[in-house]
mmCIF file of C-alpha atoms and ligand atoms in Angstrom:
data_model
loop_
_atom_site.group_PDB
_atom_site.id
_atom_site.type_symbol
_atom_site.label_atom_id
_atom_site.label_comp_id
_atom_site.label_asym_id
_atom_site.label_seq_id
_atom_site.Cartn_x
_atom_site.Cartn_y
_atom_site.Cartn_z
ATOM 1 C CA UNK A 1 92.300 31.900 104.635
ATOM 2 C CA UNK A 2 95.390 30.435 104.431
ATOM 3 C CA UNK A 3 96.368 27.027 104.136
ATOM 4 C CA UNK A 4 98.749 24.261 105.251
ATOM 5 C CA UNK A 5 99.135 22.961 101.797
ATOM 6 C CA UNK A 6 99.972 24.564 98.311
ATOM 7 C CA UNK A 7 100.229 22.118 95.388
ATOM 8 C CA UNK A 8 101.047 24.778 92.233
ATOM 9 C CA UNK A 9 104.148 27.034 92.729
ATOM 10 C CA UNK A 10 106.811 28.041 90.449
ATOM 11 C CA UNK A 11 110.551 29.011 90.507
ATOM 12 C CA UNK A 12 113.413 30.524 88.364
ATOM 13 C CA UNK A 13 113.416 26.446 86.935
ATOM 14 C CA UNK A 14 110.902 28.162 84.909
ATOM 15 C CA UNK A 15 108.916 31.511 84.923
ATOM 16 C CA UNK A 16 108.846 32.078 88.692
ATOM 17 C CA UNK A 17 111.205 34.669 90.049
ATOM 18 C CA UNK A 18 111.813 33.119 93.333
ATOM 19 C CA UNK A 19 114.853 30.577 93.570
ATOM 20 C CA UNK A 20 113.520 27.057 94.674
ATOM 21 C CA UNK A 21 115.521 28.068 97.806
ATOM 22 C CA UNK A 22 113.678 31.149 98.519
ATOM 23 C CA UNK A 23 110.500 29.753 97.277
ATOM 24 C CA UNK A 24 110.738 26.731 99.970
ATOM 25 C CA UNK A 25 111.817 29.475 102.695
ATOM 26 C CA UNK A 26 108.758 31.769 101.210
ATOM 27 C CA UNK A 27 105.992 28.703 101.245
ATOM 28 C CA UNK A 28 107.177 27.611 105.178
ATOM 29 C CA UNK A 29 107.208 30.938 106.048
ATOM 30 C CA UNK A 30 103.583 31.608 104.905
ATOM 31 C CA UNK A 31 102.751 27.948 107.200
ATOM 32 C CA UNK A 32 103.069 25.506 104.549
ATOM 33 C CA UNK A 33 104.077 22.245 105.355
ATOM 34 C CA UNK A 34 102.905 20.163 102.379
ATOM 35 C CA UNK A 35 104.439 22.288 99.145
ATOM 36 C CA UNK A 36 104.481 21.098 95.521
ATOM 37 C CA UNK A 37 106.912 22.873 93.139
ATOM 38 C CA UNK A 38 105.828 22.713 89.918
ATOM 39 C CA UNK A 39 107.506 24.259 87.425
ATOM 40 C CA UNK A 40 106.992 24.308 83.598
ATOM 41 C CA UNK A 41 108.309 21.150 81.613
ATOM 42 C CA UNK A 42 110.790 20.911 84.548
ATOM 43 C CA UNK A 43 111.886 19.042 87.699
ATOM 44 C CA UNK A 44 115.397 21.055 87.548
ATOM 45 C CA UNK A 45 114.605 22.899 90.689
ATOM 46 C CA UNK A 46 113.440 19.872 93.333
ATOM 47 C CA UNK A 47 117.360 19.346 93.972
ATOM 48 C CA UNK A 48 117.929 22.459 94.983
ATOM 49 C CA UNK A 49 114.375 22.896 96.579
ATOM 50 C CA UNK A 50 115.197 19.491 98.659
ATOM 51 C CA UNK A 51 118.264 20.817 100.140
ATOM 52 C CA UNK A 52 116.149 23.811 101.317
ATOM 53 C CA UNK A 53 113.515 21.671 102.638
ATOM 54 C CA UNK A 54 115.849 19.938 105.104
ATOM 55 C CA UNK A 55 116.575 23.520 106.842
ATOM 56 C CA UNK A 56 112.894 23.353 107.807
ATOM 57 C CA UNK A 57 111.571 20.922 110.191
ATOM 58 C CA UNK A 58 108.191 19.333 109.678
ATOM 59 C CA UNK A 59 107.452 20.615 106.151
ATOM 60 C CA UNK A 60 107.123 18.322 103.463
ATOM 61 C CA UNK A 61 108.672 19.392 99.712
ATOM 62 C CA UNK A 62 106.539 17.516 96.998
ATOM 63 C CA UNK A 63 108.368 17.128 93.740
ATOM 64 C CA UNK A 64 105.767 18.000 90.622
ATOM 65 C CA UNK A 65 105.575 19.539 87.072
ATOM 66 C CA UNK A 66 102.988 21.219 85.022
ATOM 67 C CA UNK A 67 102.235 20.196 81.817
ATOM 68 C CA UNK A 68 101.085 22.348 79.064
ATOM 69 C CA UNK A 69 98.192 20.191 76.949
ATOM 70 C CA UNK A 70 95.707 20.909 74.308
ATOM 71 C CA UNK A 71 91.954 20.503 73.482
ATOM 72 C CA UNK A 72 90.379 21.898 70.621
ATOM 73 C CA UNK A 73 90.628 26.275 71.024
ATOM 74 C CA UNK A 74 91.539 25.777 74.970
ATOM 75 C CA UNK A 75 94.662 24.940 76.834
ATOM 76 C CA UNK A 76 94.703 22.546 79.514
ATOM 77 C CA UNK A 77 97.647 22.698 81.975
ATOM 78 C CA UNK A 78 98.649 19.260 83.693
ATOM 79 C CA UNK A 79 100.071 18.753 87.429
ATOM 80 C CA UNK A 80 102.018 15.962 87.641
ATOM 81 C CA UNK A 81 102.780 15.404 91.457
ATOM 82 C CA UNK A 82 105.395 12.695 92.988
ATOM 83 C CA UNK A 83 107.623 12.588 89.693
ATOM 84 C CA UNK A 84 111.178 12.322 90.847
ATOM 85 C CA UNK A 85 114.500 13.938 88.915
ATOM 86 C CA UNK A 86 116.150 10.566 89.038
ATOM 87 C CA UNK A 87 113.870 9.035 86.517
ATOM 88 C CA UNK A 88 115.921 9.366 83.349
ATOM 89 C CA UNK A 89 112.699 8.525 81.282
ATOM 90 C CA UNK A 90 110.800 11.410 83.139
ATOM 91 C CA UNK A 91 114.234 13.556 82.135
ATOM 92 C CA UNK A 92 114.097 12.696 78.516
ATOM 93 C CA UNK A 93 110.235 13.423 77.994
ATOM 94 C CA UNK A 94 110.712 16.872 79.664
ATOM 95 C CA UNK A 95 113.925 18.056 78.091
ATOM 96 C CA UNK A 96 112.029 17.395 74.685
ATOM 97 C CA UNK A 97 109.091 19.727 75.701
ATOM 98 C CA UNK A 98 111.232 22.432 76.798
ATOM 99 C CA UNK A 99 113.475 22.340 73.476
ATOM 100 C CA UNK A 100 109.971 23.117 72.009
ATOM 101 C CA UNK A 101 109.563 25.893 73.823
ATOM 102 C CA UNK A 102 112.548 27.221 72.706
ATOM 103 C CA UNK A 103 111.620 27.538 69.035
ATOM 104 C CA UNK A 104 108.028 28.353 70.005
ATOM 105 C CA UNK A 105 109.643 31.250 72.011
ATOM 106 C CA UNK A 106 111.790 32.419 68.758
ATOM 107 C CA UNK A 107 109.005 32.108 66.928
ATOM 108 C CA UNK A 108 106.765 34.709 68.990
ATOM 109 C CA UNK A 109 109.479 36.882 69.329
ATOM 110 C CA UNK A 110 109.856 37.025 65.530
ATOM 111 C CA UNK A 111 105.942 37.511 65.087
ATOM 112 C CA UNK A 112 106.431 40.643 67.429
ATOM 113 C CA UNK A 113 109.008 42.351 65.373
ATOM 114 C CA UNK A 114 106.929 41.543 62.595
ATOM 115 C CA UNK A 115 104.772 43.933 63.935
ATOM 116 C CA UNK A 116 107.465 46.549 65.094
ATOM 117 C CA UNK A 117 107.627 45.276 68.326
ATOM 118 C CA UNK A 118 111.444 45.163 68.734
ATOM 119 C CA UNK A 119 112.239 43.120 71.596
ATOM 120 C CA UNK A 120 115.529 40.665 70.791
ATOM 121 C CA UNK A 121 115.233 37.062 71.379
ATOM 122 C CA UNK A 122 118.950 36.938 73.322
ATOM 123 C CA UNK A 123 117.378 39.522 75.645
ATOM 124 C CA UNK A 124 114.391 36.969 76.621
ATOM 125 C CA UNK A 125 117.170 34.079 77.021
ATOM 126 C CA UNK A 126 118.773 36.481 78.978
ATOM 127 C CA UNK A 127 115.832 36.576 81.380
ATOM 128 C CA UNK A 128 114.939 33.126 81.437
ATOM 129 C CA UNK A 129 118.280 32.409 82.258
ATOM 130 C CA UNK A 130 118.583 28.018 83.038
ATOM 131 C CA UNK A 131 115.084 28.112 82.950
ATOM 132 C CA UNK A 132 112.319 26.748 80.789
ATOM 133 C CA UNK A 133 111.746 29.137 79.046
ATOM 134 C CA UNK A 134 107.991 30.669 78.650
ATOM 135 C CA UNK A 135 105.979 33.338 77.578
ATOM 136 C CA UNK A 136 106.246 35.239 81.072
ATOM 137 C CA UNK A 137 110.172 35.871 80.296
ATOM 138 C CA UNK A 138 108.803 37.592 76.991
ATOM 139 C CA UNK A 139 106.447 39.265 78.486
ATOM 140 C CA UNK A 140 109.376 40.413 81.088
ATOM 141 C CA UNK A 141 110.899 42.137 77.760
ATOM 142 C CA UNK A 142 108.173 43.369 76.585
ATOM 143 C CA UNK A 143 107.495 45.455 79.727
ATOM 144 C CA UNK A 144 111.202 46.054 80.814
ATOM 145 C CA UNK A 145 111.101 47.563 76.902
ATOM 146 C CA UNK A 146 108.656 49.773 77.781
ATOM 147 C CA UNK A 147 105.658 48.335 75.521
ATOM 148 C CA UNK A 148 103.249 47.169 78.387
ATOM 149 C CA UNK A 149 103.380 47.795 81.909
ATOM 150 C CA UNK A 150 103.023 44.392 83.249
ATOM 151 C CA UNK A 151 102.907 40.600 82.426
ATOM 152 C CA UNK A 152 99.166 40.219 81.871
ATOM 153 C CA UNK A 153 98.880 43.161 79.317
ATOM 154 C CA UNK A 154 101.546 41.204 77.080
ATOM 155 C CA UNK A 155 99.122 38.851 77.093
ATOM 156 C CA UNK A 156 95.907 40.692 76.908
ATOM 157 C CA UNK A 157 97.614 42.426 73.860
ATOM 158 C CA UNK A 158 99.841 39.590 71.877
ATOM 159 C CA UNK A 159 100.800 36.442 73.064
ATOM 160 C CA UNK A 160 98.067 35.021 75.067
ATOM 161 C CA UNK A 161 96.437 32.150 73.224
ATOM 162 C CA UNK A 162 94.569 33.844 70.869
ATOM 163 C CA UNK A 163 96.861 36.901 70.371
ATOM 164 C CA UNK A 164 98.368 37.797 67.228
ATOM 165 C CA UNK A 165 101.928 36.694 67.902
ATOM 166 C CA UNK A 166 100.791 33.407 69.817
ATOM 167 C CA UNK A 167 102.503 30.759 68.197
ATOM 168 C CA UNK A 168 101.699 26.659 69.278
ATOM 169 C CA UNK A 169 104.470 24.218 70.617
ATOM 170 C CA UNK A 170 104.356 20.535 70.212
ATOM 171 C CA UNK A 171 102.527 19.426 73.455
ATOM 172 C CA UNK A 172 100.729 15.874 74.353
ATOM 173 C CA UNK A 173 96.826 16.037 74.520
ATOM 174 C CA UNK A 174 95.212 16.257 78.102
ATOM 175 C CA UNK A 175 94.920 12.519 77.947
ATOM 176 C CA UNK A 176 98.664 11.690 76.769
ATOM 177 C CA UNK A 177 99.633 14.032 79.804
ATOM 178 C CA UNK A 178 97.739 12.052 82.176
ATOM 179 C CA UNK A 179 98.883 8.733 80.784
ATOM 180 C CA UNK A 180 102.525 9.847 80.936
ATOM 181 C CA UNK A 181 102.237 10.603 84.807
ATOM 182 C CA UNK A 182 100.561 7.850 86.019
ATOM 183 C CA UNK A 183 103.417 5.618 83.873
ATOM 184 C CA UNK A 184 106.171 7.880 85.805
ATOM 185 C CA UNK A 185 104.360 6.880 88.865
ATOM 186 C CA UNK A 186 102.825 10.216 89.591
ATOM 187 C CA UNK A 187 99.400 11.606 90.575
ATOM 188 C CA UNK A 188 97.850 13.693 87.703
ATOM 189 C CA UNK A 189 95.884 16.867 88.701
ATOM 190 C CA UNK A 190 94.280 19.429 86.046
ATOM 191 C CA UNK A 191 95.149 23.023 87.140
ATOM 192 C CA UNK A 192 93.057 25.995 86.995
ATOM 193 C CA UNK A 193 90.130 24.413 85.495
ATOM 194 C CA UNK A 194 87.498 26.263 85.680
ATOM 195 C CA UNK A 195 87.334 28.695 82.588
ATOM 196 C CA UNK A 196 87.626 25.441 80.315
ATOM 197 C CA UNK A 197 85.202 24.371 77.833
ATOM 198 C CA UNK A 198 82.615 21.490 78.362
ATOM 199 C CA UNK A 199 84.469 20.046 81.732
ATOM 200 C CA UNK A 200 81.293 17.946 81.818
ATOM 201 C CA UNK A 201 82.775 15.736 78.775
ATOM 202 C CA UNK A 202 86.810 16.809 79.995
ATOM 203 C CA UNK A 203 86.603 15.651 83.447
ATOM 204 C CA UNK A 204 85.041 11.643 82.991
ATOM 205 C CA UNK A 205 87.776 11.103 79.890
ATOM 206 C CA UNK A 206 90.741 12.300 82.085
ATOM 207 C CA UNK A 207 89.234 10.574 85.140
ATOM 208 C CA UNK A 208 88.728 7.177 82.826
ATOM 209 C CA UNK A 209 92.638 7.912 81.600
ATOM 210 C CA UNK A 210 93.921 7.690 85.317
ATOM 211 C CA UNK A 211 93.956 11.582 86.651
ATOM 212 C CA UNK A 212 93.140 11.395 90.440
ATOM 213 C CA UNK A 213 92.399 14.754 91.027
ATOM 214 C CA UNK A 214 91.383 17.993 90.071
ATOM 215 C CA UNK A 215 92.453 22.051 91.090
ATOM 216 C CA UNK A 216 89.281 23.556 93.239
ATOM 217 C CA UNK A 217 91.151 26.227 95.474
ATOM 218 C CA UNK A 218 92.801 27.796 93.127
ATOM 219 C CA UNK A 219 94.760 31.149 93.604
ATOM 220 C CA UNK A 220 91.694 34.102 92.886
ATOM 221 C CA UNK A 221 88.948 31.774 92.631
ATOM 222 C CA UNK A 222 85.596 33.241 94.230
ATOM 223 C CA UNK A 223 83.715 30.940 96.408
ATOM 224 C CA UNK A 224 81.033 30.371 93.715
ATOM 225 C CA UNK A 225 83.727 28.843 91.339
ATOM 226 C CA UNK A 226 85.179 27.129 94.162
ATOM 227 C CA UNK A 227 81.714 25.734 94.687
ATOM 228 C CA UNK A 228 81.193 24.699 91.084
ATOM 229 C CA UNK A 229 84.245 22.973 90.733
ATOM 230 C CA UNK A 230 83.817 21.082 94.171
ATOM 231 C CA UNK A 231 80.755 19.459 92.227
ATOM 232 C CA UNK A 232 82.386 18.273 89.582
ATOM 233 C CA UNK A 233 85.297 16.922 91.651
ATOM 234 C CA UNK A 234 82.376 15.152 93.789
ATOM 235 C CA UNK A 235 80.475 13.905 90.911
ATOM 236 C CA UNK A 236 83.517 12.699 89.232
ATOM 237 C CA UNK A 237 85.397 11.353 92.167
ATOM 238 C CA UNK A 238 88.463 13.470 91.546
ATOM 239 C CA UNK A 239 90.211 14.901 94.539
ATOM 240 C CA UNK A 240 89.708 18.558 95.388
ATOM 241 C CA UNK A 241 93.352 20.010 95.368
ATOM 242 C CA UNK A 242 94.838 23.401 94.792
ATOM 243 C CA UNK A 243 97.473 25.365 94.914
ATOM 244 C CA UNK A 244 98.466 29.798 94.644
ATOM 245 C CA UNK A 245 100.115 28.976 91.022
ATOM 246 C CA UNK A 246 102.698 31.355 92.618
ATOM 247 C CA UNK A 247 105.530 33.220 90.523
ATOM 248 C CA UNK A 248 106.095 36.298 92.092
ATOM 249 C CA UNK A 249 105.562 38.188 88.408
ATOM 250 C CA UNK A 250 101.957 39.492 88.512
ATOM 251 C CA UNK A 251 102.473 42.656 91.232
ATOM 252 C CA UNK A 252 101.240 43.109 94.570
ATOM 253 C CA UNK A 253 97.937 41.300 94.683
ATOM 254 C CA UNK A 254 99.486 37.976 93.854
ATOM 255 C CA UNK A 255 98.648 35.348 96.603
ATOM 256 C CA UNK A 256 101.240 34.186 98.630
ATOM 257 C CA UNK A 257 102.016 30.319 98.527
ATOM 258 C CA UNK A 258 98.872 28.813 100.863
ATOM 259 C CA UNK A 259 97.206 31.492 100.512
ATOM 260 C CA UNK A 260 93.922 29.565 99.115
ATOM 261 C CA UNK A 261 91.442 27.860 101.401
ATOM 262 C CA UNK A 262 92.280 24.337 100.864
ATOM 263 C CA UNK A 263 90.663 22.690 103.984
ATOM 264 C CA UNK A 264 92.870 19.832 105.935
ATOM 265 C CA UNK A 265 90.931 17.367 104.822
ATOM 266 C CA UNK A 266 92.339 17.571 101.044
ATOM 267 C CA UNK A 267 95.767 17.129 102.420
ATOM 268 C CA UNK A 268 94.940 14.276 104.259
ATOM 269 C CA UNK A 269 93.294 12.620 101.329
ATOM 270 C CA UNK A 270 96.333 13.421 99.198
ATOM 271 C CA UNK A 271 98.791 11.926 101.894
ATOM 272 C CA UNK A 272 96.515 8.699 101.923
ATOM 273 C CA UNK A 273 96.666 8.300 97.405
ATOM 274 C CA UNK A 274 100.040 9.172 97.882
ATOM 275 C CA UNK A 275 101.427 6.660 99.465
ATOM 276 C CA UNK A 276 99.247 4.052 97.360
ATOM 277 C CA UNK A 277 102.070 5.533 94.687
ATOM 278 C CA UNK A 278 104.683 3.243 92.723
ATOM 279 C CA UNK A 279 107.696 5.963 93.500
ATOM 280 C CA UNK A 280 107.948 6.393 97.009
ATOM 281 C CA UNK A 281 111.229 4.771 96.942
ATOM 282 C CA UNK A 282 112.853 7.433 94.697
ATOM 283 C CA UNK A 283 111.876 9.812 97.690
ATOM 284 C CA UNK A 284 115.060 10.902 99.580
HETATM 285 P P1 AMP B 1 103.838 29.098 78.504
HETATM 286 O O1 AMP B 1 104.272 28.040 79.471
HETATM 287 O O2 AMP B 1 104.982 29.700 77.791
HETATM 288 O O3 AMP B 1 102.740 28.681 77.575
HETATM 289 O O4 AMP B 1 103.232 30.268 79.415
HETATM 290 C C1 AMP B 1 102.232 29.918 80.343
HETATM 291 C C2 AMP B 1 102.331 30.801 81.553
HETATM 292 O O5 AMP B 1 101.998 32.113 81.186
HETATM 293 C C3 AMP B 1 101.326 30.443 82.639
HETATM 294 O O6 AMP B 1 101.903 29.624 83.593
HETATM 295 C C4 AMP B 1 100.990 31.751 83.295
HETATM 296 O O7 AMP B 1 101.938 32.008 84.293
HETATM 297 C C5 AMP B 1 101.217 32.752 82.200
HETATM 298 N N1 AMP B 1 99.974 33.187 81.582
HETATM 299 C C6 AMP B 1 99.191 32.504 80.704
HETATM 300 N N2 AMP B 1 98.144 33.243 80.314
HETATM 301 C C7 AMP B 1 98.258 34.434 80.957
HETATM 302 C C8 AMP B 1 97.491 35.641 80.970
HETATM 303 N N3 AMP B 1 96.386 35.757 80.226
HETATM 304 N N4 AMP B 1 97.922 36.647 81.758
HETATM 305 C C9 AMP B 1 99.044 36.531 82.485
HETATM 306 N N5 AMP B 1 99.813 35.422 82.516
HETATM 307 C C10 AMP B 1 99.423 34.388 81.770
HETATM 308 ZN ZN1 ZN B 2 103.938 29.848 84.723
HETATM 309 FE FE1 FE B 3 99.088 26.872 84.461
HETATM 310 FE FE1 FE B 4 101.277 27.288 86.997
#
């Protein structure tokens, strides 16, 4: 079922392979008209993104991040929605979370030749390219070297979270993430919740730190998850949102931006908190 609104999409500002230009063109295409791009640690692509926008009447680009955070043995990813490039504070925070991806990425690399996995480091650079860089551009090497045949088996095998040549990056807890936002003036959304530990404990601590809202219809997600997290987001008071998380990197069954079943009335809702937001004048 596909949807007028996708709120978690990536482009080559970080480990999606679509420009923000194509990505825009891609998510109006598919029918949506209210599109977040949120790309790792990065606003970098909303310039170009906007410019794209304007060549398509009616749709609405939102600018976003995503956050990496961390809980005890789990990772918790952040949306950030309505944060604006022109907020030099916003700027600052982000360019020192992507200079710690930097070593962290060295630092896997390294672990893999450790282990006689000889992919180079300039080589995964060379992939990211401007962009943030993250562990999809290694797993990119890994695969274009011929050690895996796609992304997901990098990670199955070595640098998921609790693979052997994981290594952590400085990031802010769940909490810290959610503060941060709300201070920039954005709305704070956890993505992709639903394989995370005790949400039951999670979800009233980030609601009680300011996050408004809360990733139901998310890429994959069967109905029963969809159902479970709908709950929570009812019991907690924590819009339902979601988004495809699309990067164009996991193969032919990836879902299309708006390809989720995010009914009307989430947009609407969103629209409504939205414009309750402190930033609306950075919008342009
Ligand atoms: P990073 O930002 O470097 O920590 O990498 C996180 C990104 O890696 C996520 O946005 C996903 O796109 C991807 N990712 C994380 N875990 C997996 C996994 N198990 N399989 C495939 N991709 C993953
Ligand atoms: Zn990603
Ligand atoms: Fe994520
Ligand atoms: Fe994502």
């Amino acid at each position: 079922m596909a949807s007028r609104g996708d709120f978690h999409t990536h482009s080559t500002a970080s480990d999606g392979v679509k420009t923000p230009t194509e990505l825009v063109d891609l998510a109006a295409g598919q029918g949506v008209v209210y599109h977040a791009l949120t790309d790792h640690d990065s606003t970098e692509g909303i310039v170009e993104a906007r410019r794209a926008a304007a060549r398509h009447p009616g749709y609405t680009l939102i600018p976003g991040v995503e956050m990496g955070t961390d809980i005890a043995g789990a990772e918790v990813h952040m949306l950030g929605l309505y944060l604006y490039p022109e907020d030099p504070e916003l700027q600052q925070a982000l360019a020192k979370l992507r200079e710690g991806r930097v070593g962290r990425g060295e630092g896997i690399v390294r672990k893999l030749r450790e282990m006689h996995i000889m992919i180079e480091w300039e080589r995964v650079q060379q992939i990211a390219g401007e962009a943030s860089v993250g562990r999809p551009h290694i797993a990119q090497a890994l695969v274009e070297a011929g050690y895996v045949s796609k992304v997901a088996e990098a990670f199955d095998k070595w640098i998921g979270r609790n693979g052997p040549a994981y290594v952590e990056r400085d990031k802010m807890t769940p909490a810290e993430s959610v503060q941060f936002i709300v201070q920039r003036g954005g709305l704070a959304c956890i993505a992709h919740p639903a394989d995370l530990p005790n949400l039951d404990a999670l979800l009233p601590e980030l609601k009680a730190a300011g996050m408004a809202a809360m990733e139901v219809y998310y890429k994959d997600y069967a109905p029963s998850v969809v159902q479970m997290l709908k709950q929570h987001a009812d019991r907690n008071e924590l819009l339902a949102l979601g988004g495809s998380d699309y990067h164009g990197i996991f193969g032919n069954d990836e879902k299309l931006p708006g390809n989720i079943p995010l009914p009307d009335s989430s947009i609407e809702r969103l629209l409504e908190l939205a414009a309750t937001l402190p930033n609306r004048q950075l919008a342009h």
